[in-house]
PDB file of C-alpha atoms in Angstrom:
ATOM      1  CA  ARG A   1     -25.518 -91.705  17.845  1.00 52.00           C
ATOM      2  CA  THR A   2     -24.583 -88.240  19.894  1.00 52.00           C
ATOM      3  CA  SER A   3     -21.896 -87.245  18.734  1.00 54.00           C
ATOM      4  CA  LEU A   4     -19.422 -85.424  21.645  1.00 53.00           C
ATOM      5  CA  SER A   5     -16.180 -83.535  20.288  1.00 51.00           C
ATOM      6  CA  ASP A   6     -15.808 -82.012  17.049  1.00 54.00           C
ATOM      7  CA  GLY A   7     -12.343 -84.306  17.291  1.00 54.00           C
ATOM      8  CA  SER A   8      -9.922 -80.567  17.840  1.00 58.00           C
ATOM      9  CA  GLY A   9      -8.222 -82.332  21.345  1.00 55.00           C
ATOM     10  CA  PRO A  10      -7.237 -84.934  22.928  1.00 53.00           C
ATOM     11  CA  SER A  11     -10.258 -88.056  23.440  1.00 70.00           C
ATOM     12  CA  TYR A  12     -10.071 -90.293  25.810  1.00 78.00           C
ATOM     13  CA  PRO A  13     -13.011 -93.462  25.994  1.00 83.00           C
ATOM     14  CA  LYS A  14     -16.270 -93.257  27.781  1.00 85.00           C
ATOM     15  CA  PHE A  15     -19.007 -95.475  29.193  1.00 88.00           C
ATOM     16  CA  SER A  16     -22.120 -95.946  30.808  1.00 89.00           C
ATOM     17  CA  ARG A  17     -23.242 -99.424  33.043  1.00 90.00           C
ATOM     18  CA  TYR A  18     -26.472 -99.556  32.620  1.00 91.00           C
ATOM     19  CA  VAL A  19     -28.053-103.370  33.531  1.00 91.00           C
ATOM     20  CA  ILE A  20     -30.045-106.047  30.487  1.00 91.00           C
ATOM     21  CA  ARG A  21     -33.960-105.971  31.798  1.00 90.00           C
ATOM     22  CA  SER A  22     -35.814-107.867  29.517  1.00 90.00           C
ATOM     23  CA  VAL A  23     -34.688-109.000  26.334  1.00 92.00           C
ATOM     24  CA  GLN A  24     -36.414-110.064  23.067  1.00 92.00           C
ATOM     25  CA  VAL A  25     -35.620-111.679  20.227  1.00 93.00           C
ATOM     26  CA  ASP A  26     -36.344-110.876  15.800  1.00 91.00           C
ATOM     27  CA  VAL A  27     -35.483-114.289  14.628  1.00 90.00           C
ATOM     28  CA  LYS A  28     -37.448-112.682  11.287  1.00 90.00           C
ATOM     29  CA  THR A  29     -34.960-109.518  11.364  1.00 88.00           C
ATOM     30  CA  PHE A  30     -32.083-110.636  13.301  1.00 88.00           C
ATOM     31  CA  THR A  31     -32.823-108.453  15.804  1.00 90.00           C
ATOM     32  CA  LYS A  32     -32.237-108.757  19.137  1.00 93.00           C
ATOM     33  CA  THR A  33     -34.202-105.421  21.474  1.00 93.00           C
ATOM     34  CA  ILE A  34     -32.302-105.182  24.952  1.00 93.00           C
ATOM     35  CA  ALA A  35     -34.082-103.133  27.246  1.00 93.00           C
ATOM     36  CA  VAL A  36     -31.591-101.654  30.344  1.00 91.00           C
ATOM     37  CA  GLY A  37     -32.008 -99.859  33.943  1.00 89.00           C
ATOM     38  CA  THR A  38     -28.921 -97.705  34.585  1.00 87.00           C
ATOM     39  CA  TRP A  39     -26.914 -99.657  36.991  1.00 83.00           C
ATOM     40  CA  THR A  40     -27.132 -98.859  41.017  1.00 78.00           C
ATOM     41  CA  SER A  41     -25.685 -99.930  43.791  1.00 70.00           C
ATOM     42  CA  LYS A  42     -29.035-102.516  44.032  1.00 63.00           C
ATOM     43  CA  ASP A  43     -28.278-104.207  40.465  1.00 56.00           C
ATOM     44  CA  GLU A  44     -23.965-105.368  42.949  1.00 58.00           C
ATOM     45  CA  ILE A  45     -23.776-109.366  42.367  1.00 49.00           C
ATOM     46  CA  GLY A  46     -23.840-109.375  45.707  1.00 46.00           C
ATOM     47  CA  ASP A  47     -27.449-108.428  46.858  1.00 50.00           C
ATOM     48  CA  ARG A  48     -28.772-111.769  45.323  1.00 56.00           C
ATOM     49  CA  GLN A  49     -32.068-110.991  46.466  1.00 59.00           C
ATOM     50  CA  GLU A  50     -32.949-107.969  44.669  1.00 56.00           C
ATOM     51  CA  SER A  51     -31.213-109.648  41.479  1.00 58.00           C
ATOM     52  CA  GLU A  52     -33.647-112.426  41.967  1.00 64.00           C
ATOM     53  CA  ARG A  53     -37.067-110.388  42.205  1.00 62.00           C
ATOM     54  CA  LEU A  54     -35.823-107.886  38.664  1.00 62.00           C
ATOM     55  CA  ARG A  55     -35.520-111.718  37.584  1.00 63.00           C
ATOM     56  CA  LYS A  56     -39.021-112.012  38.142  1.00 65.00           C
ATOM     57  CA  ILE A  57     -40.343-109.125  37.469  1.00 63.00           C
ATOM     58  CA  CYS A  58     -38.197-109.213  34.131  1.00 62.00           C
ATOM     59  CA  GLU A  59     -39.849-112.461  33.429  1.00 63.00           C
ATOM     60  CA  GLU A  60     -43.124-111.822  34.176  1.00 63.00           C
ATOM     61  CA  ASN A  61     -43.304-108.885  31.764  1.00 60.00           C
ATOM     62  CA  ASN A  62     -41.375-110.697  29.647  1.00 57.00           C
ATOM     63  CA  GLY A  63     -40.838-106.588  27.599  1.00 50.00           C
ATOM     64  CA  ARG A  64     -43.820-106.262  27.137  1.00 48.00           C
ATOM     65  CA  ASN A  65     -44.395-102.244  28.220  1.00 45.00           C
ATOM     66  CA  PHE A  66     -41.344-100.339  27.684  1.00 43.00           C
ATOM     67  CA  ASP A  67     -42.855 -97.299  28.680  1.00 41.00           C
ATOM     68  CA  ASN A  68     -45.248 -98.271  31.562  1.00 39.00           C
ATOM     69  CA  PRO A  69     -45.058 -96.564  34.780  1.00 37.00           C
ATOM     70  CA  LEU A  70     -46.678 -99.627  36.972  1.00 33.00           C
ATOM     71  CA  ASN A  71     -43.912-101.240  35.955  1.00 45.00           C
ATOM     72  CA  SER A  72     -41.955-102.307  39.316  1.00 53.00           C
ATOM     73  CA  ILE A  73     -38.081-101.184  36.809  1.00 67.00           C
ATOM     74  CA  GLU A  74     -36.596 -99.144  35.568  1.00 81.00           C
ATOM     75  CA  ILE A  75     -35.887 -98.879  32.113  1.00 85.00           C
ATOM     76  CA  ASP A  76     -34.230 -95.866  30.534  1.00 86.00           C
ATOM     77  CA  GLY A  77     -34.606 -96.981  26.965  1.00 90.00           C
ATOM     78  CA  CYS A  78     -32.637 -99.984  24.462  1.00 91.00           C
ATOM     79  CA  LEU A  79     -30.130-101.220  22.737  1.00 91.00           C
ATOM     80  CA  HIS A  80     -30.870-103.160  18.978  1.00 92.00           C
ATOM     81  CA  LEU A  81     -28.082-105.777  17.865  1.00 91.00           C
ATOM     82  CA  ARG A  82     -27.795-106.655  14.432  1.00 89.00           C
ATOM     83  CA  GLY A  83     -25.658-107.937  12.241  1.00 86.00           C
ATOM     84  CA  GLU A  84     -23.134-109.768  14.347  1.00 88.00           C
ATOM     85  CA  TRP A  85     -24.052-108.351  17.480  1.00 88.00           C
ATOM     86  CA  TYR A  86     -27.450-110.457  17.152  1.00 90.00           C
ATOM     87  CA  HIS A  87     -25.758-113.377  18.485  1.00 89.00           C
ATOM     88  CA  THR A  88     -24.623-111.457  21.383  1.00 89.00           C
ATOM     89  CA  GLN A  89     -25.380-114.114  24.512  1.00 91.00           C
ATOM     90  CA  CYS A  90     -27.197-111.794  26.844  1.00 90.00           C
ATOM     91  CA  HIS A  91     -29.597-112.605  29.603  1.00 91.00           C
ATOM     92  CA  VAL A  92     -31.532-110.198  32.343  1.00 90.00           C
ATOM     93  CA  GLY A  93     -30.050-109.186  35.280  1.00 87.00           C
ATOM     94  CA  ASP A  94     -26.168-109.088  33.174  1.00 89.00           C
ATOM     95  CA  VAL A  95     -24.218-105.792  33.513  1.00 90.00           C
ATOM     96  CA  ILE A  96     -23.192-103.980  30.909  1.00 90.00           C
ATOM     97  CA  HIS A  97     -21.468-101.610  29.639  1.00 90.00           C
ATOM     98  CA  LEU A  98     -21.910 -99.643  26.604  1.00 90.00           C
ATOM     99  CA  CYS A  99     -18.221 -97.702  25.477  1.00 89.00           C
ATOM    100  CA  SER A 100     -16.810 -95.256  22.514  1.00 87.00           C
ATOM    101  CA  LEU A 101     -12.980 -96.290  22.454  1.00 85.00           C
ATOM    102  CA  SER A 102     -12.557 -92.876  21.437  1.00 84.00           C
ATOM    103  CA  GLY A 103     -15.831 -90.709  23.589  1.00 84.00           C
ATOM    104  CA  THR A 104     -16.399 -89.114  20.427  1.00 83.00           C
ATOM    105  CA  TYR A 105     -20.258 -91.081  21.285  1.00 84.00           C
ATOM    106  CA  ALA A 106     -22.754 -90.586  23.857  1.00 83.00           C
ATOM    107  CA  THR A 107     -23.344 -93.792  25.417  1.00 86.00           C
ATOM    108  CA  ASP A 108     -25.457 -92.389  28.431  1.00 87.00           C
ATOM    109  CA  LYS A 109     -29.307 -93.032  28.913  1.00 85.00           C
ATOM    110  CA  SER A 110     -29.456 -89.670  26.494  1.00 87.00           C
ATOM    111  CA  ALA A 111     -27.734 -92.056  23.657  1.00 85.00           C
ATOM    112  CA  LEU A 112     -30.802 -94.824  24.066  1.00 86.00           C
ATOM    113  CA  PRO A 113     -32.249 -96.071  22.400  1.00 87.00           C
ATOM    114  CA  VAL A 114     -29.356 -96.715  19.745  1.00 86.00           C
ATOM    115  CA  VAL A 115     -28.299 -99.718  17.023  1.00 87.00           C
ATOM    116  CA  LEU A 116     -24.792-101.407  17.087  1.00 86.00           C
ATOM    117  CA  HIS A 117     -24.381-103.046  13.574  1.00 85.00           C
ATOM    118  CA  SER A 118     -22.405-104.489  12.304  1.00 80.00           C
ATOM    119  CA  ASN A 119     -22.857-103.999   9.100  1.00 76.00           C
ATOM    120  CA  PRO A 120     -24.911-100.916   8.761  1.00 70.00           C
ATOM    121  CA  PRO A 121     -27.301 -99.896   5.916  1.00 68.00           C
ATOM    122  CA  GLU A 122     -26.759 -96.614   3.933  1.00 71.00           C
ATOM    123  CA  GLY A 123     -27.024 -92.900   5.518  1.00 63.00           C
ATOM    124  CA  SER A 124     -25.551 -94.674   8.790  1.00 63.00           C
ATOM    125  CA  ASP A 125     -22.727 -93.275  11.080  1.00 65.00           C
ATOM    126  CA  MET A 126     -19.506 -95.676   9.136  1.00 62.00           C
ATOM    127  CA  HIS A 127     -17.116 -95.094  11.589  1.00 67.00           C
ATOM    128  CA  ASP A 128     -18.627 -95.013  15.123  1.00 74.00           C
ATOM    129  CA  ASP A 129     -16.526 -97.206  17.672  1.00 81.00           C
ATOM    130  CA  LEU A 130     -19.669 -98.478  20.336  1.00 85.00           C
ATOM    131  CA  LEU A 131     -19.054-101.703  21.567  1.00 86.00           C
ATOM    132  CA  LEU A 132     -21.791-103.847  24.290  1.00 88.00           C
ATOM    133  CA  VAL A 133     -19.289-105.189  27.040  1.00 88.00           C
ATOM    134  CA  VAL A 134     -20.928-108.039  28.792  1.00 89.00           C
ATOM    135  CA  HIS A 135     -19.727-109.283  32.540  1.00 86.00           C
ATOM    136  CA  PRO A 136     -17.511-106.606  32.218  1.00 85.00           C
ATOM    137  CA  ASP A 137     -16.068-107.058  35.418  1.00 83.00           C
ATOM    138  CA  VAL A 138     -15.002-110.171  34.337  1.00 79.00           C
ATOM    139  CA  LEU A 139     -11.587-110.435  32.569  1.00 77.00           C
ATOM    140  CA  ILE A 140     -10.427-111.758  30.279  1.00 77.00           C
ATOM    141  CA  SER A 141      -6.704-112.385  29.040  1.00 75.00           C
ATOM    142  CA  PRO A 142      -6.559-111.869  24.585  1.00 77.00           C
ATOM    143  CA  THR A 143      -4.670-114.328  25.621  1.00 74.00           C
ATOM    144  CA  LEU A 144      -7.195-116.748  26.167  1.00 73.00           C
ATOM    145  CA  VAL A 145      -9.801-114.928  24.002  1.00 75.00           C
ATOM    146  CA  SER A 146      -7.518-115.595  21.125  1.00 77.00           C
ATOM    147  CA  GLU A 147      -7.254-118.869  22.182  1.00 74.00           C
ATOM    148  CA  ALA A 148     -11.030-119.575  22.670  1.00 73.00           C
ATOM    149  CA  VAL A 149     -11.030-118.907  18.566  1.00 76.00           C
ATOM    150  CA  LYS A 150      -9.161-122.383  17.880  1.00 76.00           C
ATOM    151  CA  CYS A 151     -10.562-124.398  20.220  1.00 74.00           C
ATOM    152  CA  PRO A 152     -12.938-122.965  23.014  1.00 71.00           C
ATOM    153  CA  ARG A 153     -12.860-126.674  25.593  1.00 72.00           C
ATOM    154  CA  LEU A 154      -8.768-125.591  25.518  1.00 71.00           C
ATOM    155  CA  SER A 155      -8.951-122.365  26.695  1.00 67.00           C
ATOM    156  CA  VAL A 156     -11.438-123.021  29.155  1.00 70.00           C
ATOM    157  CA  LEU A 157      -9.281-125.982  30.728  1.00 70.00           C
ATOM    158  CA  GLN A 158      -5.721-123.055  30.654  1.00 69.00           C
ATOM    159  CA  SER A 159      -7.776-121.007  32.636  1.00 67.00           C
ATOM    160  CA  ARG A 160      -9.190-122.649  35.600  1.00 70.00           C
ATOM    161  CA  LEU A 161      -5.822-125.064  35.278  1.00 68.00           C
ATOM    162  CA  GLY A 162      -3.285-122.819  34.333  1.00 64.00           C
ATOM    163  CA  SER A 163      -0.929-123.684  31.550  1.00 60.00           C
ATOM    164  CA  THR A 164      -1.478-127.322  29.501  1.00 52.00           C
ATOM    165  CA  GLY A 165       1.999-127.091  28.223  1.00 54.00           C
ATOM    166  CA  LEU A 166       5.775-128.627  29.442  1.00 46.00           C
ATOM    167  CA  SER A 167       4.788-127.835  33.282  1.00 59.00           C
ATOM    168  CA  ALA A 168       1.168-129.059  32.906  1.00 68.00           C
ATOM    169  CA  LYS A 169       2.702-132.425  34.222  1.00 75.00           C
ATOM    170  CA  SER A 170       4.897-130.626  37.069  1.00 76.00           C
ATOM    171  CA  ALA A 171       1.934-128.963  38.013  1.00 74.00           C
ATOM    172  CA  VAL A 172      -0.977-131.631  39.273  1.00 78.00           C
ATOM    173  CA  ILE A 173       2.045-133.322  40.630  1.00 81.00           C
ATOM    174  CA  GLY A 174       2.280-130.195  43.099  1.00 78.00           C
ATOM    175  CA  THR A 175      -1.459-129.534  43.651  1.00 79.00           C
ATOM    176  CA  LEU A 176      -1.744-134.062  44.130  1.00 82.00           C
ATOM    177  CA  ARG A 177       1.435-133.388  46.584  1.00 81.00           C
ATOM    178  CA  HIS A 178      -0.112-130.045  48.626  1.00 80.00           C
ATOM    179  CA  ASP A 179      -3.333-131.461  48.816  1.00 81.00           C
ATOM    180  CA  LEU A 180      -2.414-135.349  49.763  1.00 83.00           C
ATOM    181  CA  PHE A 181      -0.169-132.994  53.126  1.00 78.00           C
ATOM    182  CA  GLU A 182      -3.492-131.537  53.320  1.00 79.00           C
ATOM    183  CA  ARG A 183      -5.347-133.926  54.452  1.00 82.00           C
ATOM    184  CA  CYS A 184      -2.713-136.232  56.236  1.00 78.00           C
ATOM    185  CA  LEU A 185      -2.260-132.345  58.364  1.00 77.00           C
ATOM    186  CA  GLN A 186      -6.247-132.810  58.716  1.00 78.00           C
ATOM    187  CA  GLU A 187      -6.727-136.196  59.457  1.00 79.00           C
ATOM    188  CA  ARG A 188      -3.583-136.238  61.802  1.00 74.00           C
ATOM    189  CA  ASP A 189      -1.387-138.940  59.992  1.00 74.00           C
ATOM    190  CA  VAL A 190       1.293-138.655  58.675  1.00 67.00           C
ATOM    191  CA  SER A 191       2.179-142.197  57.957  1.00 69.00           C
ATOM    192  CA  ARG A 192       1.484-142.073  54.806  1.00 57.00           C
TER     193      ARG A 192
END
């Protein structure tokens, strides 16, 4: 891993944005290898045709020939996920950020390949601060994350329906009244 700072001045988080081009899983070594390309505006979520084209190409190549210049997708490097990182859910076409929280480590394509390991072997840099963020444009509150540890279904319900506390009954009644009033106005019948 490439270190950028000598530790003499303030440092700031840094990240690089990538798109997953292929995912290979090696169950024997519990290693997930993710081939990535630098994110471009063509990879934007709104461009569904381009996203589907990339997904089909990646499925056809099935992660083979990463360095083959004849492939129609550009792969800038790989991330190897080991240990607890192995269980990270990621798929072809997903947008990810490789982050250095202190800004000490390089995250651009010159730093690739990168190995993320929850229990690095001896001789590795034990103090790195690299993180992988999947779907960085989807914001999740820390409260929702802590609730998911207790009960994953409850956290989903809370995020979609709002609080499940004492105010839940009044919120549901208010929503039902609003929907009923809207339907009456649409049908131009308020006699109900």
